[in-house]
Coordinates of C-alpha atoms in Angstrom, one line a residue:
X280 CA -2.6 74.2 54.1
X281 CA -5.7 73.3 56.2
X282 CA -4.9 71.4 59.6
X283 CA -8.0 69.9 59.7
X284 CA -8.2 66.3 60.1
X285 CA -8.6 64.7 56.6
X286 CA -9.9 61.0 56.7
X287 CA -9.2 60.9 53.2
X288 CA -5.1 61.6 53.0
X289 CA -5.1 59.0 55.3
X290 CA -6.9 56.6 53.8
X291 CA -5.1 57.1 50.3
X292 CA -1.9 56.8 52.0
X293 CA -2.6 53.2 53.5
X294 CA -3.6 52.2 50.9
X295 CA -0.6 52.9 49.3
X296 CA 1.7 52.0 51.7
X297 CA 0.1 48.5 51.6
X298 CA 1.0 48.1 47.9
X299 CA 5.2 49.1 48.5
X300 CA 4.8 46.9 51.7
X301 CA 3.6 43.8 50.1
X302 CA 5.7 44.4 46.8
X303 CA 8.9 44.4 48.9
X304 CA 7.6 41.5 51.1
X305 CA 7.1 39.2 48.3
X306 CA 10.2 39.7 46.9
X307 CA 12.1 39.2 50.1
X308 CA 10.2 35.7 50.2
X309 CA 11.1 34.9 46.7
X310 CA 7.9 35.9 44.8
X311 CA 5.2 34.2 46.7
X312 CA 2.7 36.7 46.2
X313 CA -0.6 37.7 48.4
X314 CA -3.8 36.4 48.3
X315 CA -6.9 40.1 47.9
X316 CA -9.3 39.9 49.9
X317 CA -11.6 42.5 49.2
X318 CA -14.5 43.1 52.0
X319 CA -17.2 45.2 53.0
X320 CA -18.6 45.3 56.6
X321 CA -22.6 45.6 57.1
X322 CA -22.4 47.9 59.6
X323 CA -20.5 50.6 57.5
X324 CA -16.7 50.6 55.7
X325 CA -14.6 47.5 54.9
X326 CA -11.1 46.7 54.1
X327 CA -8.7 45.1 51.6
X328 CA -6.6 42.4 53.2
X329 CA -3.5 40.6 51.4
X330 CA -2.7 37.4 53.1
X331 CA 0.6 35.5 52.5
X332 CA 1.2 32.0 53.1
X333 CA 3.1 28.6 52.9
X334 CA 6.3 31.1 51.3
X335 CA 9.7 30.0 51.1
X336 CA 10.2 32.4 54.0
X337 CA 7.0 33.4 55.3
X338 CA 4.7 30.3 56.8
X339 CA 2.0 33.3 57.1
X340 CA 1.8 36.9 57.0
X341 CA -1.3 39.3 56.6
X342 CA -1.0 43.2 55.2
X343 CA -4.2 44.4 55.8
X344 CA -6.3 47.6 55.9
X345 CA -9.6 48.4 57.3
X346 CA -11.6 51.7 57.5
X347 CA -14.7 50.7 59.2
X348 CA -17.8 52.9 60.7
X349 CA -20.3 53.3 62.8
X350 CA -22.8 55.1 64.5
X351 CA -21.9 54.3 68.1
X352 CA -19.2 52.8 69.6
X353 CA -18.7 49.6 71.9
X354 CA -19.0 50.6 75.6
X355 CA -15.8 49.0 76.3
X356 CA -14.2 51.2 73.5
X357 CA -16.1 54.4 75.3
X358 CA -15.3 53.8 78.9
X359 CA -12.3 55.4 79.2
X360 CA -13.3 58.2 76.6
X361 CA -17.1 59.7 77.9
X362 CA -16.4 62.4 75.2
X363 CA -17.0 59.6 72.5
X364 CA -20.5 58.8 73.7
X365 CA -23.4 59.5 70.9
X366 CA -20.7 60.1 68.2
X367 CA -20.5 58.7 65.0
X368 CA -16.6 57.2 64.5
X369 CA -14.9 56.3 61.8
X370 CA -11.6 54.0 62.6
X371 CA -8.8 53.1 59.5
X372 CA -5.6 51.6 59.8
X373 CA -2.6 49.5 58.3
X374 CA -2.1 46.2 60.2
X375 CA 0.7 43.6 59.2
X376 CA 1.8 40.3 60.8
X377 CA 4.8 38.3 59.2
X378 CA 5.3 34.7 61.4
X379 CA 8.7 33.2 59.2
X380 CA 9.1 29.8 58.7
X381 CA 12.6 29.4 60.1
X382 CA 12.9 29.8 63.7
X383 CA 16.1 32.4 63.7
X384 CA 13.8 34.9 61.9
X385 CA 12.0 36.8 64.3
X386 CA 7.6 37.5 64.0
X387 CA 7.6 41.3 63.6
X388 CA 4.3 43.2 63.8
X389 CA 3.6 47.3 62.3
X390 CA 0.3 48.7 62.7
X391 CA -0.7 52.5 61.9
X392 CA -4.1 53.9 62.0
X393 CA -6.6 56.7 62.6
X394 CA -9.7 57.5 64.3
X395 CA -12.1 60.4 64.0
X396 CA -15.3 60.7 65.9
X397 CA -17.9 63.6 65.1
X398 CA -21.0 64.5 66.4
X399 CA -23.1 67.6 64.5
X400 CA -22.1 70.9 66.0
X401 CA -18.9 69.8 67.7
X402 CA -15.3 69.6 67.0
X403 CA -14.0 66.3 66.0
X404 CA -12.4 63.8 68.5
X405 CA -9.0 62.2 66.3
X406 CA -6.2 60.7 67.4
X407 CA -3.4 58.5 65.4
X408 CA -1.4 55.6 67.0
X409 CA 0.7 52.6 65.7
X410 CA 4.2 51.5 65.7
X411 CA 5.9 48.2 65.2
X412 CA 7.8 45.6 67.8
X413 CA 9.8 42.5 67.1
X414 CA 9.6 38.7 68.6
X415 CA 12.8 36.4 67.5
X416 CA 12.5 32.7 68.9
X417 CA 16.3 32.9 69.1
X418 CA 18.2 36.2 70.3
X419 CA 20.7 38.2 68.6
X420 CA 22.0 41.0 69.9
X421 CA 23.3 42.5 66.2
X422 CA 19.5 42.1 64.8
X423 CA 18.2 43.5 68.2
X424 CA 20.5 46.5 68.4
X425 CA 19.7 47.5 64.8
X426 CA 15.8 47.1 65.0
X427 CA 16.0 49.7 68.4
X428 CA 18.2 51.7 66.4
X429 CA 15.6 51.9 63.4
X430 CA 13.3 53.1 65.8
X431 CA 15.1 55.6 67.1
X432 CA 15.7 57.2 63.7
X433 CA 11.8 57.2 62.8
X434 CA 11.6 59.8 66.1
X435 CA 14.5 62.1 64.6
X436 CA 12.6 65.4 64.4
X437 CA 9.9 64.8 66.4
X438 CA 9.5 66.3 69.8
X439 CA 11.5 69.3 71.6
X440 CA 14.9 67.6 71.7
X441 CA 14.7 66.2 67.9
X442 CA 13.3 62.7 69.0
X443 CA 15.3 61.1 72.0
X444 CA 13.0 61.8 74.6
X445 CA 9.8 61.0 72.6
X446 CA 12.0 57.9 71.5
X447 CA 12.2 57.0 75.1
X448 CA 8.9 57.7 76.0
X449 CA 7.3 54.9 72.9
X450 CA 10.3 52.5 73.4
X451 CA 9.0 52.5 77.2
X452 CA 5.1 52.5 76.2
X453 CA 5.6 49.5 73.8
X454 CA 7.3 47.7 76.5
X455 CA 4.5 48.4 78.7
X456 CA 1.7 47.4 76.1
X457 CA 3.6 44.0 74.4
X458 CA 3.6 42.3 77.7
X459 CA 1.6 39.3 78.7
X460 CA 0.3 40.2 82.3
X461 CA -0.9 36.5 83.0
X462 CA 2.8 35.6 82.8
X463 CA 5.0 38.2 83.7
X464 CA 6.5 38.1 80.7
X465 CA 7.4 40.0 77.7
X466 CA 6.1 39.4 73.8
X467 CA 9.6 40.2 72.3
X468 CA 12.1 42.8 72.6
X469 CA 9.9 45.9 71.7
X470 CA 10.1 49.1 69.6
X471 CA 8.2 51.5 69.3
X472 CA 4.1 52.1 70.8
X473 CA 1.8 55.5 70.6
X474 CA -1.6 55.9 70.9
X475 CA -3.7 59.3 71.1
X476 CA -1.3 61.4 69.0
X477 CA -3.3 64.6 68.6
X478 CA -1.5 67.5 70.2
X479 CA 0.9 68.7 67.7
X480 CA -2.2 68.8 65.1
X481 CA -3.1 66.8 62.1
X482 CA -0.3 68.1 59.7
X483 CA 2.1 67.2 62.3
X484 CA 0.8 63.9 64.0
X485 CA 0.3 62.8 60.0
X486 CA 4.0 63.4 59.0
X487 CA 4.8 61.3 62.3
X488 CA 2.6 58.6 61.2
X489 CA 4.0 58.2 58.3
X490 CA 7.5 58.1 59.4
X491 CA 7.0 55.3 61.9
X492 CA 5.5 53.4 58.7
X493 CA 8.2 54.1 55.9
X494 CA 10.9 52.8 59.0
X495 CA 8.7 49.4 59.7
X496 CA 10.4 47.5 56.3
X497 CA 14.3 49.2 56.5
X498 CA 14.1 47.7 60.3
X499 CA 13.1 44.3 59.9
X500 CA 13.8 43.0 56.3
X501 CA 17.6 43.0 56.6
X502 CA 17.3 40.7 59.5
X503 CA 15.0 38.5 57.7
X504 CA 18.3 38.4 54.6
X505 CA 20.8 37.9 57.1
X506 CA 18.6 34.9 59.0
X507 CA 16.5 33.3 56.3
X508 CA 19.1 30.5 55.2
X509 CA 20.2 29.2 58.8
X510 CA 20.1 25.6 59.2
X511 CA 17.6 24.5 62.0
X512 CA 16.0 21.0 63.1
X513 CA 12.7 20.1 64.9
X514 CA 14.7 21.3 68.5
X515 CA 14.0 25.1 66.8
X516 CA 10.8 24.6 65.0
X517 CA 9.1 22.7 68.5
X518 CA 10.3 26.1 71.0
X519 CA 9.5 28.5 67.8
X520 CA 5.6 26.7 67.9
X521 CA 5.7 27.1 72.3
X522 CA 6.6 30.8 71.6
X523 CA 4.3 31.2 69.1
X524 CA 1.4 30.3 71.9
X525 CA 2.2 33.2 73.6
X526 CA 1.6 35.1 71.0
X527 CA -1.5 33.9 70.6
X528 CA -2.2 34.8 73.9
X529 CA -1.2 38.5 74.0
X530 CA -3.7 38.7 70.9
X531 CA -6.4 37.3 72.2
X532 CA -6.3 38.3 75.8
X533 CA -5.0 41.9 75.6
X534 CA -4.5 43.3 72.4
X535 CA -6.7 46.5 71.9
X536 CA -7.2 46.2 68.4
X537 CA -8.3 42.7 68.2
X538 CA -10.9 43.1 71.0
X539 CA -11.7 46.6 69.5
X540 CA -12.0 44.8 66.1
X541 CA -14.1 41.7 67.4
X542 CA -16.6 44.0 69.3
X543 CA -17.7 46.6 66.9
X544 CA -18.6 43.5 64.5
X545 CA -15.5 43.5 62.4
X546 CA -14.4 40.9 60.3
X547 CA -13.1 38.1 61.8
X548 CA -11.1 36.2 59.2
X549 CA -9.1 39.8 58.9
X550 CA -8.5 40.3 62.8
X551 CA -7.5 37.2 63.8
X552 CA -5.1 36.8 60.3
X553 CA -2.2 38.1 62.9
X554 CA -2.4 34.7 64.4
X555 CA 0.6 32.0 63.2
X556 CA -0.4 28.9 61.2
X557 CA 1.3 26.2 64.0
X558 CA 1.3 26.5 67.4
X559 CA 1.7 24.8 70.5
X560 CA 1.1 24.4 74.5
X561 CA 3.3 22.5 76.7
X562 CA 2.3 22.2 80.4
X563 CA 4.5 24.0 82.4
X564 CA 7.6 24.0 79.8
X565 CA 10.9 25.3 80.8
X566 CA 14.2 25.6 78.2
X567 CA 16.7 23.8 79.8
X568 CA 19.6 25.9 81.8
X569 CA 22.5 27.0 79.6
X570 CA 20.5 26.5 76.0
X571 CA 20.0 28.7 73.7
X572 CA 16.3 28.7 74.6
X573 CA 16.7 29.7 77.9
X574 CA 19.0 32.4 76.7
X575 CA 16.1 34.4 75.4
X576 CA 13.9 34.4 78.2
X577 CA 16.8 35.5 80.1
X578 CA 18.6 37.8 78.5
X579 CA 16.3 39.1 76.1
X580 CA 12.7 38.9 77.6
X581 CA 13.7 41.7 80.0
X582 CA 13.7 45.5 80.4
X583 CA 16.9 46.7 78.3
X584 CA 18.2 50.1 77.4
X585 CA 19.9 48.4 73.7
X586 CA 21.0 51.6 72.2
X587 CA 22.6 53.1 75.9
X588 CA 24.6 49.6 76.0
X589 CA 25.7 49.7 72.8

């Protein structure tokens, strides 16, 4: 088999994978189904985007995939990459967002995706990132042990020592890249982050892809069974909206792929789908010492090894 990149494999496959993902989504919800939203972008490509919302147990959620083109890129996307300048890119991926209506069900986020940039008489730039993270409103350490553990099985295989050092290396990166710089302060409790996987070729990078996708669903839908049916009040719902802000913030202020998105003229009813439906800002809000509010930003908004302490 060739290992030359092939736009196409990856394209089909995202497609796919967003068919099993929002099958299994809906029925964990109880058969609210997604809203198709078929587009096409002027300046070359489109996307299908599946939007879920007012569930019985997701407020909002968003499944979508892009595979947009163009001739040049933004210089902000280029600045850091002067081999990109004068090539033609293309850049697919799979991008999900589930916000859950009750407060003891964390937001999880999975994004996987692919760029290629040519230029005529020159090898292809590529490169495949993604992985997933995990924001609960109200810590548990079972759910949070199990979701790192999840993560570490989608590395078995990968890298010299069958996957704990690469394991280590994207736990570390997505706790470096999920963190709100403004405050200090962490998104959630991680998982796993890559970006500019290229080096063990496309056959190889490809199979990796795919195996941090296929582990998104096994990690976070059997916390969303074993949390969907807690009781909770306005207490719960009020800090889950103040948490919520800040993830409005991360996406606005320094996600990649939303400014990415936003500034080669992509569409922006599909990029900004990620954000939740209610939110809120409280001026300088603290929890209250010894509540289960404040337990989170103190025992789970910081750096922690969760499989060495287990």
């Amino acid at each position: 088999m060739s290992d030359l990149p092939d736009a196409e494999r990856v394209r089909r496959y995202l497609l796919e994978l967003q068919d099993r993902i929002c099958t299994e989504l809906s029925a964990a919800d109880g058969g609210c189904g997604f809203r198709e939203d078929v587009w096409s972008r002027p300046g070359g490509g489109g996307g299908r985007s599946r939007v879920i919302e007012d569930g019985a147990v997701f407020e909002k959620g968003g499944v979508n995939v892009s595979d947009v083109r163009g001739d040049g890129l933004p210089a902000t996307a280029s600045a850091n990459r002067p081999e990109l300048a004068g090539r033609g890119y293309r850049a697919m991926g799979l991008s999900l967002v589930m916000h859950p209506r009750n407060p003891y069900v964390p937001t999880s986020h999975m994004n996987v995706r692919f760029f290629i940039a040519e230029k005529p008489g020159e090898a292809p730039v590529w490169w495949f990132g993604g992985g997933f993270d995990l924001t609960p409103y109200y810590g548990n350490e079972a759910d949070v042990r199990h979701w790192h553990r999840n993560a570490r099985a989608a590395c078995d295989g990968f890298g010299a020592d069958g996957g704990d050092a690469l394991h280590a290396r994207y736990k570390a990166w997505c706790d470096r890249y999920f963190f709100l710089k403004h405050r200090d302060e962490p998104r959630g409790v991680g998982g796993l982050f890559f970006d500019d996987l290229s080096e063990w070729g496309f056959e190889r990078c490809f199979a990796f892809l795919r195996r941090v996708a296929e582990h998104f669903l096994p990690g976070y839908l059997p916390i969303v069974a074993r949390r969907k049916t807690m009781p909770y009040g306005e207490r719960e719902r009020a800090f889950q909206k103040i948490r919520r802000g800040r993830y409005v913030e991360f996406n606005l202020v320094w996600d990649r792929g939303t400014l990415f998105g936003l500034q080669s003229g992509g569409r922006a009813e599909s990029i900004l789908m990620s954000l939740p439906p209610e939110v809120s800002w409280r001026y300088d809000w603290r929890p209250e010492p010894g509540t289960p509010e404040a337990e989170l930003l103190e025992h789970y908004l910081v750096p922690r090894d969760w499989l060495a302490e287990s």
